[in-house]
Coordinates of C-alpha atoms in Angstrom, one line a residue:
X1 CA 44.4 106.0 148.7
X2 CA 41.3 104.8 150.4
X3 CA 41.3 105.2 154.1
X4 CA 42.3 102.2 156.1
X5 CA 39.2 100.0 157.9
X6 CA 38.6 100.7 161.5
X7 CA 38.0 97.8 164.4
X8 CA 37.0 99.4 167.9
X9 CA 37.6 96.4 170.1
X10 CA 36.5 96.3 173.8
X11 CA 39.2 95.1 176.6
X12 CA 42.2 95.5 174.1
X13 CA 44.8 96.4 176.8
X14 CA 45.8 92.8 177.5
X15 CA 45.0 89.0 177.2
X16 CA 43.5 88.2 174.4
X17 CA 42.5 91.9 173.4
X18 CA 45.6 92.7 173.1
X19 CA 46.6 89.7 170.7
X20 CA 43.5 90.4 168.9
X21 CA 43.9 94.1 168.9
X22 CA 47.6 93.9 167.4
X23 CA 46.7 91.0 165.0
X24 CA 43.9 93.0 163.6
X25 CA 46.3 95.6 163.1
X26 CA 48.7 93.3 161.2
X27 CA 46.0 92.9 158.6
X28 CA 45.9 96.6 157.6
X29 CA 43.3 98.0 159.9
X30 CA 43.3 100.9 162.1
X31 CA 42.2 99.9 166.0
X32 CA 40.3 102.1 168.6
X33 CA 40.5 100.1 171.8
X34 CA 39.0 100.6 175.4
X35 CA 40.0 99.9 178.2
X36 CA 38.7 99.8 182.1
X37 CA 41.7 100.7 184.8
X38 CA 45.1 99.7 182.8
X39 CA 45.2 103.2 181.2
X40 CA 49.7 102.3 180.6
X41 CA 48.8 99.2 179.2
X42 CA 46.3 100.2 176.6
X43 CA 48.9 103.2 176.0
X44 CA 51.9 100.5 175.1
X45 CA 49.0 98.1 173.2
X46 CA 48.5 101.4 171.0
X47 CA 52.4 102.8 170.5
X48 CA 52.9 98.6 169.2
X49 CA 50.0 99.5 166.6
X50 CA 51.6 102.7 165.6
X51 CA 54.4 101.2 165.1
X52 CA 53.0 99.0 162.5
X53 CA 51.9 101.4 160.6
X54 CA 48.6 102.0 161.4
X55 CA 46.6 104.3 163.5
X56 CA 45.1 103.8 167.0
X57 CA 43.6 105.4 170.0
X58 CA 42.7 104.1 173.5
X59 CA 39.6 105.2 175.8
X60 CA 38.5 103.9 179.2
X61 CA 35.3 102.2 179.0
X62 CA 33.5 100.4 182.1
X63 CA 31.2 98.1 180.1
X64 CA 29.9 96.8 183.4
X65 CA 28.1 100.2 183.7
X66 CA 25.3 100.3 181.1
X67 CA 24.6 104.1 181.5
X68 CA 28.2 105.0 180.3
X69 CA 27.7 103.5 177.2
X70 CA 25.8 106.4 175.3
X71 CA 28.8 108.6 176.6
X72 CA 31.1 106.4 175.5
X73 CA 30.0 106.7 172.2
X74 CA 30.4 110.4 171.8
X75 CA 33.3 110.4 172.9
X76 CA 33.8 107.4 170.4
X77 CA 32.4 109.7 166.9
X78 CA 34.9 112.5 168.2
X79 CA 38.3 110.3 168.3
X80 CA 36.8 108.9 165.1
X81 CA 37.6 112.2 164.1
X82 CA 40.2 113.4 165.4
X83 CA 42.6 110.6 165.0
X84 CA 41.3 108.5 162.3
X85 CA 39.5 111.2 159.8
X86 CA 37.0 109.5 159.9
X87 CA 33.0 109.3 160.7
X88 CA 32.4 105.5 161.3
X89 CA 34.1 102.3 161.9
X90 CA 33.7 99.0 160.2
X91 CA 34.2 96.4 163.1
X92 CA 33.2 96.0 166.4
X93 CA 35.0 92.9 168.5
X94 CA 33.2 92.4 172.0
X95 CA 35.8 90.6 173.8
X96 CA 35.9 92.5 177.2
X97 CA 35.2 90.3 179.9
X98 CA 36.2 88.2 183.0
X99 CA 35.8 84.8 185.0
X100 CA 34.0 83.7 188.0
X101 CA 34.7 80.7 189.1
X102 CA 32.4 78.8 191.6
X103 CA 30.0 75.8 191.2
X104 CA 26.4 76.2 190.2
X105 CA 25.4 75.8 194.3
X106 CA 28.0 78.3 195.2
X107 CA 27.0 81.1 192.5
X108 CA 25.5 84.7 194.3
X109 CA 23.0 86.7 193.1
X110 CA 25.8 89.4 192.7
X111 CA 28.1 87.2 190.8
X112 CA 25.3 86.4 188.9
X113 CA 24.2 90.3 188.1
X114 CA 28.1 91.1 186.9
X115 CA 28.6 88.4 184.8
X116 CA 24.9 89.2 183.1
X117 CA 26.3 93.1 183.0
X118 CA 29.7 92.5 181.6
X119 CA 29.1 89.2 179.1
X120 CA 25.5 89.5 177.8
X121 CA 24.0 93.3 178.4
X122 CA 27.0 95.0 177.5
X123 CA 28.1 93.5 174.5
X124 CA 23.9 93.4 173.4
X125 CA 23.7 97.1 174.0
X126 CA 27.5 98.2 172.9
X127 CA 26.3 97.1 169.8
X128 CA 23.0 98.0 169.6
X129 CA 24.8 101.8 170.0
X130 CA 27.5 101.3 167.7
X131 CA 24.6 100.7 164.9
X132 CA 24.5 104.5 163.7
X133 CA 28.4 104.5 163.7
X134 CA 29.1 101.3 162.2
X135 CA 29.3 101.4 158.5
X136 CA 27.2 99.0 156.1
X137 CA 29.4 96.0 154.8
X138 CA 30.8 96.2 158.3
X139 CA 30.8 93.3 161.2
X140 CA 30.7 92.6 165.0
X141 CA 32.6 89.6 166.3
X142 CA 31.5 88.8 169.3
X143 CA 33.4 86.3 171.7
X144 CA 32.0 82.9 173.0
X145 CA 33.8 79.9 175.2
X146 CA 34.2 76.4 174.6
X147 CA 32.4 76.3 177.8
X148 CA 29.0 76.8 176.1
X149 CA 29.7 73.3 174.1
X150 CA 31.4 71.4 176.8
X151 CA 30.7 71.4 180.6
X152 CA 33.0 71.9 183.1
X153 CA 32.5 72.6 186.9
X154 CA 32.7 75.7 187.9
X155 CA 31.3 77.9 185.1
X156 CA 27.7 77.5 185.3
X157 CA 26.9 81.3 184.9
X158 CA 29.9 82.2 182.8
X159 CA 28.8 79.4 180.1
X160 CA 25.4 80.4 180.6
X161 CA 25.8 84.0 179.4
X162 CA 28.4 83.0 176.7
X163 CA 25.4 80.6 175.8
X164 CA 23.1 83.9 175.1
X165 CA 25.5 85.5 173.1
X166 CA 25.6 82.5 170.6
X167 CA 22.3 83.3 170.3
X168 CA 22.2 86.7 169.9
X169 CA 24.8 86.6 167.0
X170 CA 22.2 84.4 164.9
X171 CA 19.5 87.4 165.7
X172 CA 22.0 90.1 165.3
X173 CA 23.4 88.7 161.8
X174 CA 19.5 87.9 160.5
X175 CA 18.1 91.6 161.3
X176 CA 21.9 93.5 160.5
X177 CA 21.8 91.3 157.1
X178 CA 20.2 94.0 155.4
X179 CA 22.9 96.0 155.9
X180 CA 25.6 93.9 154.8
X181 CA 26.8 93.9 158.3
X182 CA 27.9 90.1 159.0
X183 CA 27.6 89.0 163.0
X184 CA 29.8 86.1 163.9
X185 CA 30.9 84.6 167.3
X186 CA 34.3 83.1 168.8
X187 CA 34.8 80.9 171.5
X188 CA 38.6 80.0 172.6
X189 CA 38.9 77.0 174.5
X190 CA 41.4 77.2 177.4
X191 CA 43.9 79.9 176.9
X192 CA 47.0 80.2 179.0
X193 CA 46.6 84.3 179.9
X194 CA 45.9 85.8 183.5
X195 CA 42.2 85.3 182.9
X196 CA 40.5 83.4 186.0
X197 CA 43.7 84.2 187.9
X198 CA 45.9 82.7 185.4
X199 CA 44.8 79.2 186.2
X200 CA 45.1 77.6 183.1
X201 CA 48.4 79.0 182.5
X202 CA 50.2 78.2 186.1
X203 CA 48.6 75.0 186.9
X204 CA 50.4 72.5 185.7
X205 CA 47.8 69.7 186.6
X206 CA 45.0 71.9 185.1
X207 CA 47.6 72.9 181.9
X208 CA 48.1 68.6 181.8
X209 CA 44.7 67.8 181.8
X210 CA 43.4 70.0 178.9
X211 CA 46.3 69.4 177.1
X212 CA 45.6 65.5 177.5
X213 CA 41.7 66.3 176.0
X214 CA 43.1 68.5 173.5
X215 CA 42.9 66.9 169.7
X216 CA 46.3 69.1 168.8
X217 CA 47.3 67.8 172.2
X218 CA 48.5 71.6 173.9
X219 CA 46.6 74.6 175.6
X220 CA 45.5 77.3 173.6
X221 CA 48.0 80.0 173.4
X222 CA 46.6 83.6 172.6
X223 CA 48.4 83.8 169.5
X224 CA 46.0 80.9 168.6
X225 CA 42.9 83.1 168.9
X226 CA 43.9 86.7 167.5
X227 CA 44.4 85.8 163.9
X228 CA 40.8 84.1 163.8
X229 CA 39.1 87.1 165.3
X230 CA 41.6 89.4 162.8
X231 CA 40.6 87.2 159.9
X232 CA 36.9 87.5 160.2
X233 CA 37.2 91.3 160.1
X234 CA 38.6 91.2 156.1
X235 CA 37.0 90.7 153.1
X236 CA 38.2 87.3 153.1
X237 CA 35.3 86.5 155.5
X238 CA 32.9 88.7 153.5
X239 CA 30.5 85.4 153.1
X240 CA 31.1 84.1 156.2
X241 CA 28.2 85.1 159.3
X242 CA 25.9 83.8 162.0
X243 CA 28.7 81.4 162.4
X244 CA 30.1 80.2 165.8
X245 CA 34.1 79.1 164.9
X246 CA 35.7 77.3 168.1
X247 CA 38.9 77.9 168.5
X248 CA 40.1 75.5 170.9
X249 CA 42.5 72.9 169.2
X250 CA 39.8 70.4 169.2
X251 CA 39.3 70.2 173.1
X252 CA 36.5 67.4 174.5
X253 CA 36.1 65.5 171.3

């Protein structure tokens, strides 16, 4: 029997991770997920795997700090190993992240420098290392916002770094081509999970408004987003790359 793909996926432990983590699962593949303090969390994310059938493993990973990253990916080839038999992996997901909320006036230099570490330099260089373990045919996913389309208050960095990735994936799917390795980008719209302090999810007025701008006329849901992000690593996306797919319901049309 031919072994099972492998997704490494960064933040898996909760949110959206997780839902991507366990759909990805659900379509056969075996996950290696990081995570940054939630050490139980990332434990339960990878017994609900196992109990799917597939195999999975959990390290702690700060992306934030850019001179763990070579580390991280020794310790990366050894799990390989030791819990999947196997050298490579096929997918890389780049979803870890977080939100700062504060208007464009507002924004500090520091807040400026983490967002920069965590949305645009880690996932650039996270790949970048994953190239020598990443097999050919393989593919990164990286993970956008609707913010980068649509404009709203508050998320002038954020957007702006999310913005960067968009255009990294067309770079990173022209020169990784050769390969067969296919580079494509997501970007949810609003999401009711804790991210941002769970605004979107315990707001009502916030929750009313985006619903009201909303084509399918609700909030995103993270069940909405973990199946598209599952889908594009299987071979039913095989001819599908460089592409950014917004997942957002149809929000600001």
């Amino acid at each position: 029997m031919a072994h099972s793909k492998i997704a490494l996926i960064t933040g898996g432990s909760r949110g959206l991770g997780k839902n991507m983590a366990i759909a990805i699962a659900k379509k056969g593949l075996n996950v290696l997920l990081t995570y940054n303090s939630q050490k139980a969390e990332a434990d339960a994310v990878v017994a609900e795997i196992e109990a799917l059938g597939q195999k999975a493993a959990a390290l702690q990973l700060n992306v934030a700090d850019a001179k763990s990253i070579d580390t991280f990916f020794t310790t990366v080839a050894t799990t390989l190993n030791d819990v999947f038999g196997a050298e490579k992996f096929d997918f890389l997901v780049n979803n870890a992240g977080f939100g700062v909320y504060a208007p464009f006036a507002a924004t500090t230099p520091e807040d400026f420098d983490t967002l920069v570490a965590v949305h645009f330099k880690a996932p650039f260089f996270l790949s970048q290392y994953a190239l020598p373990l990443l097999n050919d045919g393989g593919g990164i996913v990286n993970i956008s916002s609707g913010l980068a389309r649509f404009s709203l208050p508050g998320y002038a960095a954020y957007a702006s770094m999310k913005g960067a990735m968009e255009t990294l994936t067309k770079y990173q799917a022209k020169e990784l081509g050769a390969r067969g390795i296919r580079v494509n980008i997501v970007a949810p719209g609003a999401i009711e999970t804790d991210f941002g302090g769970g605004a979107v999810r315990d707001n009502a007025e916030l929750n009313g408004f985006i619903a009201a701008q909303t084509a399918l006329g609700r909030v995103g849901l993270p069940d909405d987003i973990g199946g598209v992000v599952a889908f594009l690593c299987t071979d039913d996306a095989r001819w599908i790359t460089a592409q950014r797919i917004e997942a957002s319901g149809g929000m600001f049309l």
